[in-house]
Coordinates of C-alpha atoms and ligand atoms in Angstrom, one line a residue:
X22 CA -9.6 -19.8 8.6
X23 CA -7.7 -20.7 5.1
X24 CA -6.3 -23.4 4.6
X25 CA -4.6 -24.3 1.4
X26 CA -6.4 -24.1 -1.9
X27 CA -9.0 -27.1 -2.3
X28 CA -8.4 -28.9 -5.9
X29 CA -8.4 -26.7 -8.8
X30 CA -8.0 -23.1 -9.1
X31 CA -11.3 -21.8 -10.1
X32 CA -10.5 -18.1 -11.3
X33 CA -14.4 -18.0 -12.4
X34 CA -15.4 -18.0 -8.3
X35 CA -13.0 -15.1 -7.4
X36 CA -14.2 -12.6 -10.1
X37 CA -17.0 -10.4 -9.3
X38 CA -20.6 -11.1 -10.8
X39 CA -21.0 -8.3 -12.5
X40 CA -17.2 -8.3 -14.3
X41 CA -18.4 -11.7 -15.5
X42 CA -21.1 -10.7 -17.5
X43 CA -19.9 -7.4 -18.8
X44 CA -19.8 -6.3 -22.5
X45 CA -16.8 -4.1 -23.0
X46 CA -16.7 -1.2 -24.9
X47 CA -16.4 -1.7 -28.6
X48 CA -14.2 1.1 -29.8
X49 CA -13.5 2.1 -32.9
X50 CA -9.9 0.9 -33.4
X51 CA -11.2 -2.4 -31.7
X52 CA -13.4 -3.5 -34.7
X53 CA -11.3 -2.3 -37.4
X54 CA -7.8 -2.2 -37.2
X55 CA -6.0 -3.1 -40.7
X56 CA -1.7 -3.0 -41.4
X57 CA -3.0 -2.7 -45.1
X58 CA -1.4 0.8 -46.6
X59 CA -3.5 3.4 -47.5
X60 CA -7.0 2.6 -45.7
X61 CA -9.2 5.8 -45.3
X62 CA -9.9 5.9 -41.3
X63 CA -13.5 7.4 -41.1
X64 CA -15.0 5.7 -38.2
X65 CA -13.6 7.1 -34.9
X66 CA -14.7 10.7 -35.6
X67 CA -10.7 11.9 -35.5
X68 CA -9.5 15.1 -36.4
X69 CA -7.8 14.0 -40.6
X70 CA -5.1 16.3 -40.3
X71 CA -1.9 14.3 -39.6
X72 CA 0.1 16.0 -37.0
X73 CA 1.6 12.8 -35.0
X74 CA -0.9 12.1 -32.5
X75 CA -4.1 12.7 -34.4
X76 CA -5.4 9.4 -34.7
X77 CA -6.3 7.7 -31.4
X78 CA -3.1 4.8 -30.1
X79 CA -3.8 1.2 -30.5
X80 CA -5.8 -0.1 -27.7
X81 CA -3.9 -3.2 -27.4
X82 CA -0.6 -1.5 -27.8
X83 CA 0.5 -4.9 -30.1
X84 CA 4.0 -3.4 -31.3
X85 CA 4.7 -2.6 -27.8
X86 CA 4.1 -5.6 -26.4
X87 CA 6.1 -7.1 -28.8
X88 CA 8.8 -5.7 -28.0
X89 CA 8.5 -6.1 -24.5
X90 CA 7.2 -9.9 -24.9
X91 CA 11.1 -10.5 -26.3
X92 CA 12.3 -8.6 -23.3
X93 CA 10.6 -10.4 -21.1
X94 CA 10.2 -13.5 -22.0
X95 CA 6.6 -13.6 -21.7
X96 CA 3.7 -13.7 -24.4
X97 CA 2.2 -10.6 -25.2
X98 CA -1.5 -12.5 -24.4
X99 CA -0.2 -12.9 -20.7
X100 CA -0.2 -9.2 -20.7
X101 CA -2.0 -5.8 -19.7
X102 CA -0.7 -2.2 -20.1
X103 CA -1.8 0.7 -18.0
X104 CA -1.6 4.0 -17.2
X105 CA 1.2 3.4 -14.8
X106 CA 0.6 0.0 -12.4
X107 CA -1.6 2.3 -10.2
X108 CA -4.0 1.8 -13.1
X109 CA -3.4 -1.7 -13.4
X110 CA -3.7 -2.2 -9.2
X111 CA -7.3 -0.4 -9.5
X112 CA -8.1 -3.1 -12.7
X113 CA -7.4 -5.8 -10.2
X114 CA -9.5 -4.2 -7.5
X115 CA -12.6 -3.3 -9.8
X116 CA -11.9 -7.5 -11.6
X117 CA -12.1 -9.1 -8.3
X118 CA -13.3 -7.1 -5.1
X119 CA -17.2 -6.4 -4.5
X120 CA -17.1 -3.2 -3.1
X121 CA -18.2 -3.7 0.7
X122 CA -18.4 -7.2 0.8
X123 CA -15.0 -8.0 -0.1
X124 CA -11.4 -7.4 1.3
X125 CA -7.8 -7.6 0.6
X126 CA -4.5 -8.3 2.7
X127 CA -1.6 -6.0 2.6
X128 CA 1.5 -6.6 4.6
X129 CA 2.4 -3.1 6.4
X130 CA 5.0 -1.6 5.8
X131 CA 4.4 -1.5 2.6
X132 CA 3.5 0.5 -0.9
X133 CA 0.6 2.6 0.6
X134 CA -1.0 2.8 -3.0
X135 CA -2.8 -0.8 -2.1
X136 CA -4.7 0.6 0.5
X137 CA -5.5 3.7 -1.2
X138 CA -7.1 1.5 -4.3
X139 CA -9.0 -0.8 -1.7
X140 CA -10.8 2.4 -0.3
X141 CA -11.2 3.6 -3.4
X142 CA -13.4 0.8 -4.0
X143 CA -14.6 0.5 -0.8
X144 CA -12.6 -2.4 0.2
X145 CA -11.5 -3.5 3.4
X146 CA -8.0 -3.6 3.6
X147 CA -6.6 -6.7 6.2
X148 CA -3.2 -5.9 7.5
X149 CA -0.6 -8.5 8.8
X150 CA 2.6 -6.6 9.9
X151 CA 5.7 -8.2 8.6
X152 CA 8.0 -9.9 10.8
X153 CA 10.8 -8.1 12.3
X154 CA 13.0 -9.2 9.6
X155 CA 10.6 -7.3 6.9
X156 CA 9.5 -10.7 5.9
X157 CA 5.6 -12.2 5.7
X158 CA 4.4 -14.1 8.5
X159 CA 2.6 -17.4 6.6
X160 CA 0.8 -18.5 8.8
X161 CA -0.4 -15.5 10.6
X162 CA -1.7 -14.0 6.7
X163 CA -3.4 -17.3 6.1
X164 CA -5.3 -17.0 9.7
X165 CA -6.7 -13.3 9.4
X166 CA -7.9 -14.0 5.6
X167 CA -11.4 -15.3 5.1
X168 CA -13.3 -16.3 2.2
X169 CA -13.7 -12.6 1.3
X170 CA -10.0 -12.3 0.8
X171 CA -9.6 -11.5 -2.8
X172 CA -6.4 -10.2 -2.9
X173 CA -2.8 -10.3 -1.2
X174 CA -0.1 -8.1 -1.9
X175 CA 3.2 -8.8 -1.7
X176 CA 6.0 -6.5 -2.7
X177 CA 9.1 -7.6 -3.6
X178 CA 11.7 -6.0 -3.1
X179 CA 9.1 -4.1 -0.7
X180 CA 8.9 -0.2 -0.5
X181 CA 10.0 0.7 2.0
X182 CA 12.1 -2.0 3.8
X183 CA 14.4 -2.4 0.6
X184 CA 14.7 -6.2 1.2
X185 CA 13.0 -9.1 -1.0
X186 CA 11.0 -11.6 0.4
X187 CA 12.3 -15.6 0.8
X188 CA 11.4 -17.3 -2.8
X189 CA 10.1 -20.1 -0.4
X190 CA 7.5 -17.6 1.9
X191 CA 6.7 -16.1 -1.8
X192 CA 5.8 -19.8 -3.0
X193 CA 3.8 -21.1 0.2
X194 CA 1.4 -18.3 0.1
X195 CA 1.0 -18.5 -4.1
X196 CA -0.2 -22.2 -3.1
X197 CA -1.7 -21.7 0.3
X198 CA -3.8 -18.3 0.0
X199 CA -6.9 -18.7 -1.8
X200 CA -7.4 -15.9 -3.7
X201 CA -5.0 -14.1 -6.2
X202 CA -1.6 -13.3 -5.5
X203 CA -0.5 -9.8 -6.6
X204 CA 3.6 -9.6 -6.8
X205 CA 4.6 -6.1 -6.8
X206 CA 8.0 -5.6 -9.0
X207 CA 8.4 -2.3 -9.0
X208 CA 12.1 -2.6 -8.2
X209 CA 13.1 -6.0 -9.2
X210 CA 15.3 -4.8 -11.8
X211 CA 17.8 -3.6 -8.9
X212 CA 17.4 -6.9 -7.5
X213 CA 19.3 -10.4 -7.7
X214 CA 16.1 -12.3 -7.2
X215 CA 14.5 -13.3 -10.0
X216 CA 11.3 -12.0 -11.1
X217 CA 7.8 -14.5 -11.1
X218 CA 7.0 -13.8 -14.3
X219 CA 8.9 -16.8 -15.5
X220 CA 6.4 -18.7 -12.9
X221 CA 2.9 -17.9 -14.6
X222 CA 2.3 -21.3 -16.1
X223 CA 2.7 -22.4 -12.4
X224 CA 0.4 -20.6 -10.7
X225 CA -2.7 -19.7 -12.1
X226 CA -3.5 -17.2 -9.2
X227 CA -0.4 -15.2 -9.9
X228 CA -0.1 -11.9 -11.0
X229 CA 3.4 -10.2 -11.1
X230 CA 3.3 -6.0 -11.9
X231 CA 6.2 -4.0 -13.1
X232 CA 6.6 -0.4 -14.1
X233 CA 8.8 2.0 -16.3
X234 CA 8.9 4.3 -13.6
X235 CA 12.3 3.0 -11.8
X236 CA 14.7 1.4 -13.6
X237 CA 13.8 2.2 -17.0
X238 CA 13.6 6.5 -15.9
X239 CA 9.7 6.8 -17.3
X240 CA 8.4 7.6 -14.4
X241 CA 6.7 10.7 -16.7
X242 CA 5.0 8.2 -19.1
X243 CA 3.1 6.1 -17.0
X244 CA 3.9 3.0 -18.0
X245 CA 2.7 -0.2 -15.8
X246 CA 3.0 -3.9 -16.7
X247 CA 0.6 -7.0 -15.8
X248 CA 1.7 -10.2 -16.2
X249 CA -0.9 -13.0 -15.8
X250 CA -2.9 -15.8 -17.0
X251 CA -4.4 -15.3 -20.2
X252 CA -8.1 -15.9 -18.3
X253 CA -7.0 -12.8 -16.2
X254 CA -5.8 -11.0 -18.4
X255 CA -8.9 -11.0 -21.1
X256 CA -10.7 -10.3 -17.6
X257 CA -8.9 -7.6 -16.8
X258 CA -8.9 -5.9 -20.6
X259 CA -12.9 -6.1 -20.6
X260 CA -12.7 -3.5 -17.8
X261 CA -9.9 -1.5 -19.0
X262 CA -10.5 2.1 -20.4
X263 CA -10.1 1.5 -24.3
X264 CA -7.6 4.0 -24.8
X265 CA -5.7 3.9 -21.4
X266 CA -2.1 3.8 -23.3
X267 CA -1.3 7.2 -25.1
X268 CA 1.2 7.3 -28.3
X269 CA 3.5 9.6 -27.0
X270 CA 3.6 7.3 -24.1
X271 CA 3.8 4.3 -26.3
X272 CA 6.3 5.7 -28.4
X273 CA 8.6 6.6 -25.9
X274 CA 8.4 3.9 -24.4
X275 CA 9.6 1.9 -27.7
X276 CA 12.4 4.6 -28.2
X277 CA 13.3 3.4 -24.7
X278 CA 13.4 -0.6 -24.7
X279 CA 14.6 -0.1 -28.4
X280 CA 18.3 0.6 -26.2
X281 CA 18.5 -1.6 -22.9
X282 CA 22.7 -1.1 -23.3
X283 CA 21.2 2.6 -21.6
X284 CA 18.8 1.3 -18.7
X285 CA 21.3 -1.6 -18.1
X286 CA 24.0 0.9 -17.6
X287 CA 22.1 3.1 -15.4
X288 CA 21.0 0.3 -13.3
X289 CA 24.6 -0.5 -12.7
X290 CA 25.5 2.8 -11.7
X291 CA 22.8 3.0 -9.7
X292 CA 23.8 -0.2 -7.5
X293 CA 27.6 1.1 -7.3
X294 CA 26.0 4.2 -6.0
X295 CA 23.8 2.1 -3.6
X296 CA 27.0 0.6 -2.1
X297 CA 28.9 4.0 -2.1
X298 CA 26.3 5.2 -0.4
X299 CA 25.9 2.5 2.3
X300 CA 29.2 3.1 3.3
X301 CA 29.5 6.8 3.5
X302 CA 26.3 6.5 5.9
X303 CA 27.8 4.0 7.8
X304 CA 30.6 6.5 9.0
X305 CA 27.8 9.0 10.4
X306 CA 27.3 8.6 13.6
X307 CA 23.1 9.4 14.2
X308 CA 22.6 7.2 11.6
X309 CA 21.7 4.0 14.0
X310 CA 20.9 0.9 11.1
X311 CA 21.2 0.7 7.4
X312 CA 18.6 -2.2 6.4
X313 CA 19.7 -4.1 2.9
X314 CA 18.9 -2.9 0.4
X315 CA 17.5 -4.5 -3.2
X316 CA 16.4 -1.5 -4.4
X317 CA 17.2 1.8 -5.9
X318 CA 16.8 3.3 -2.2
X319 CA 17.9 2.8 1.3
X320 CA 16.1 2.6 4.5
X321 CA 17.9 3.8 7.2
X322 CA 17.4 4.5 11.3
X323 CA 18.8 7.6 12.8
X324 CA 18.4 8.7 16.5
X325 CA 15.5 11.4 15.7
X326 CA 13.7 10.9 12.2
X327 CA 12.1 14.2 12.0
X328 CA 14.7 16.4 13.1
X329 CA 17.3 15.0 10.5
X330 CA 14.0 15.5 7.9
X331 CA 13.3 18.8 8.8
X332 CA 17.4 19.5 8.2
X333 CA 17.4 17.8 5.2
X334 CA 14.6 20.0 3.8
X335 CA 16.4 23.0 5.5
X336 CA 19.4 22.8 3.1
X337 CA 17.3 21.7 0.6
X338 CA 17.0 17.9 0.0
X339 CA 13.9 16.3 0.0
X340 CA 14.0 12.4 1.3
X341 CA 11.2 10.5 2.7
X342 CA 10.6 10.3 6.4
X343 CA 8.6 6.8 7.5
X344 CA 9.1 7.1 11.0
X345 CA 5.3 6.7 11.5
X346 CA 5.1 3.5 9.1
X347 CA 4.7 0.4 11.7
X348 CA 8.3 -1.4 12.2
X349 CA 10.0 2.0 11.2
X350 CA 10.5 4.1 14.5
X351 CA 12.7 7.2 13.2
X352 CA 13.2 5.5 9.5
X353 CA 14.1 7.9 7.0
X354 CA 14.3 6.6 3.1
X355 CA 16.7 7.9 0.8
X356 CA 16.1 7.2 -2.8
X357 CA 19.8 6.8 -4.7
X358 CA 20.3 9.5 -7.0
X359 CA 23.6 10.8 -9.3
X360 CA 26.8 10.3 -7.9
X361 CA 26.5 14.1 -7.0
X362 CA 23.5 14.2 -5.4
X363 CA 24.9 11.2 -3.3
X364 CA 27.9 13.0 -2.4
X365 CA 25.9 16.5 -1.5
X366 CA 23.1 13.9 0.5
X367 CA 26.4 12.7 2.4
X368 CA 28.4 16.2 2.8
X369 CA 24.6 17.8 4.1
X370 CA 24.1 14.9 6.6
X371 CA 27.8 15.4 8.2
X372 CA 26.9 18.7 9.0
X373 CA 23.9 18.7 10.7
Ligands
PLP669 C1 7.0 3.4 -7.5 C2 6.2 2.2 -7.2 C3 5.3 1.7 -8.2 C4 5.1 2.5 -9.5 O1 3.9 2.9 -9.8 P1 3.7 3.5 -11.2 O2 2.2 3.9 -11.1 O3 4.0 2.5 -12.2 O4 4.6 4.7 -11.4 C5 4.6 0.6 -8.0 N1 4.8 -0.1 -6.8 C6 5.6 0.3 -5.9 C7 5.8 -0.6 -4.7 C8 6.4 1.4 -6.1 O5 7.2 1.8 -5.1

């Protein structure tokens, strides 16, 4: 029924009526906030007594952002942080689905957090399978969405395939679909593509999500990124709870980008390991195909997915078994862990 985007993008028609008009919350830190030394805070009804964490965190998280703005590369205005990016997936939702009216398209298999959020909200969720090289099937996504598409999620690299999708596929739909264009990052840090943040200016209807979970090993912060249009971004803030970032988590998180020489060292250990592993599975014989991987895990076919699951968990280690995931008959995924854990995954599997 789509087909192609008709002159400009209007990001005014895609968000919901009543997300339009809404007043957000004023809170306190919102209306004053002052660098000046010495001010005497009596207007958000805090607890005086310093003790770290008495005062509430800035809602806009502006020294963060900073921080990560020189990271990345990208204005701290083009961005939204959350409670994880399962907060800022349920922003998007609540910005630009009307509950019952509205759907989204996921691309099974995928992330099954999308579809979770949709009927959370009461969304219907539209699936197009990938093809049977894990990749998006254009034309077949632009045929089953309707004018009541709102969103399409694409992750990249995808949990659970492990593979990226073509930068060319990525680009068609971003100018083809007419709706908003979520790119999941979860795990683009372990990656050689090269993330779409650098593409906002491009593509209005883009908006690219990454976490702390993965890569950066925050996964107990929460700690989620948005990356988007300013215009979606100021939508998305009027919606989000004031106070969504906590200190600790925004101080950890600080402590943590303050030192990438760390993360970029785990993240190459971590792809060594990835290749270790790939070839120590590759000698064992149930194990039938090891998909690519551009991730921090590995998909991988054996003869009888639940029975190698069930003897994983019998000598204790706990993987992920996907075998009912469409296009993953008797998958199992294995996340890559210390070069130990690797080696005792490996030892455990020869002996079953
Ligand atoms: C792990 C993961 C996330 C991370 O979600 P957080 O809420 O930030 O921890 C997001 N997307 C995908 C595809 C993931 O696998």
């Amino acid at each position: 029924m789509s087909s192609g985007q008709s002159g400009e993008f209007n990001l005014n028609s895609l968000i919901r009526d009543n997300i339009k008009a809404l007043k957000p919350y004023s809170s306190a830190r919102d209306e004053y906030n002052s660098e000046i030394k010495d001010m005497v805070f009596l207007d958000a009804n805090e607890n005086p007594f310093n003790n770290g964490v008495n005062r509430y965190p800035d809602p806009q998280q502006l020294k963060l952002k900073e921080l990560l703005s020189k990271i990345k590369g990208v204005s701290g205005k083009k961005m939204l942080l959350g409670n994880g990016s399962d907060e800022v997936l349920d922003l998007v939702f609540r910005a630009f689905c009307e509950p019952k009216e509205d759907n989204v398209i996921t691309l099974p298999p995928t992330y099954g957090m999308y579809e979770v959020l949709a009927n959370t909200n009461a969304i219907e969720v539209i699936k197009v399978e990938l093809s049977n090289t894990f990749q998006p099937k254009v034309d077949a996504i632009l045929e089953a969405s309707n004018k009541n598409s709102k969103i399409l999620f694409l992750c990249s690299p995808n949990n659970p395939t492990a593979n990226s999708f073509e930068a060319s596929t990525i680009e068609k739909l971003l100018k083809e679909f007419n709706g908003v264009v979520v790119i999941d990052e979860a795990y683009i840090d372990f990656s050689n593509e090269e993330s779409w943040i650098s593409k906002l200016g491009e593509f209005p209807n883009l908006i690219v999500t990454q976490t702390l979970s993965k890569a950066y090993g925050l996964a107990g912060i929460r700690l989620g990124i948005c990356y988007a249009s300013v215009q979606i971004i100021e939508t998305l803030k009027k919606i989000k709870p004031p106070y969504n970032v906590n200190e600790l988590t925004q101080q950890k998180a600080m402590q943590r980008l303050s030192n990438l020489t760390e993360v970029k060292n785990e993240i190459e250990i971590l792809k060594e390991e990835r290749e270790k592993l790939i070839l120590e599975l590759s000698g064992i014989d149930f194990i039938e195909k090891i998909y690519p991987s551009d991730a921090n895990f590995l998909l991988v076919k054996v003869d009888d997915a639940n029975k190698r699951y069930d003897g994983l968990i019998a000598k204790g280690i706990v993987i992920r078994n996907r075998t009912n995931q469409p296009l993953c008959e008797n998958c199992l995924r294995f996340t890559v862990g210390t070069s130990t854990e690797n080696n005792k995954l490996i030892k455990t599997l020869k002996e079953l």
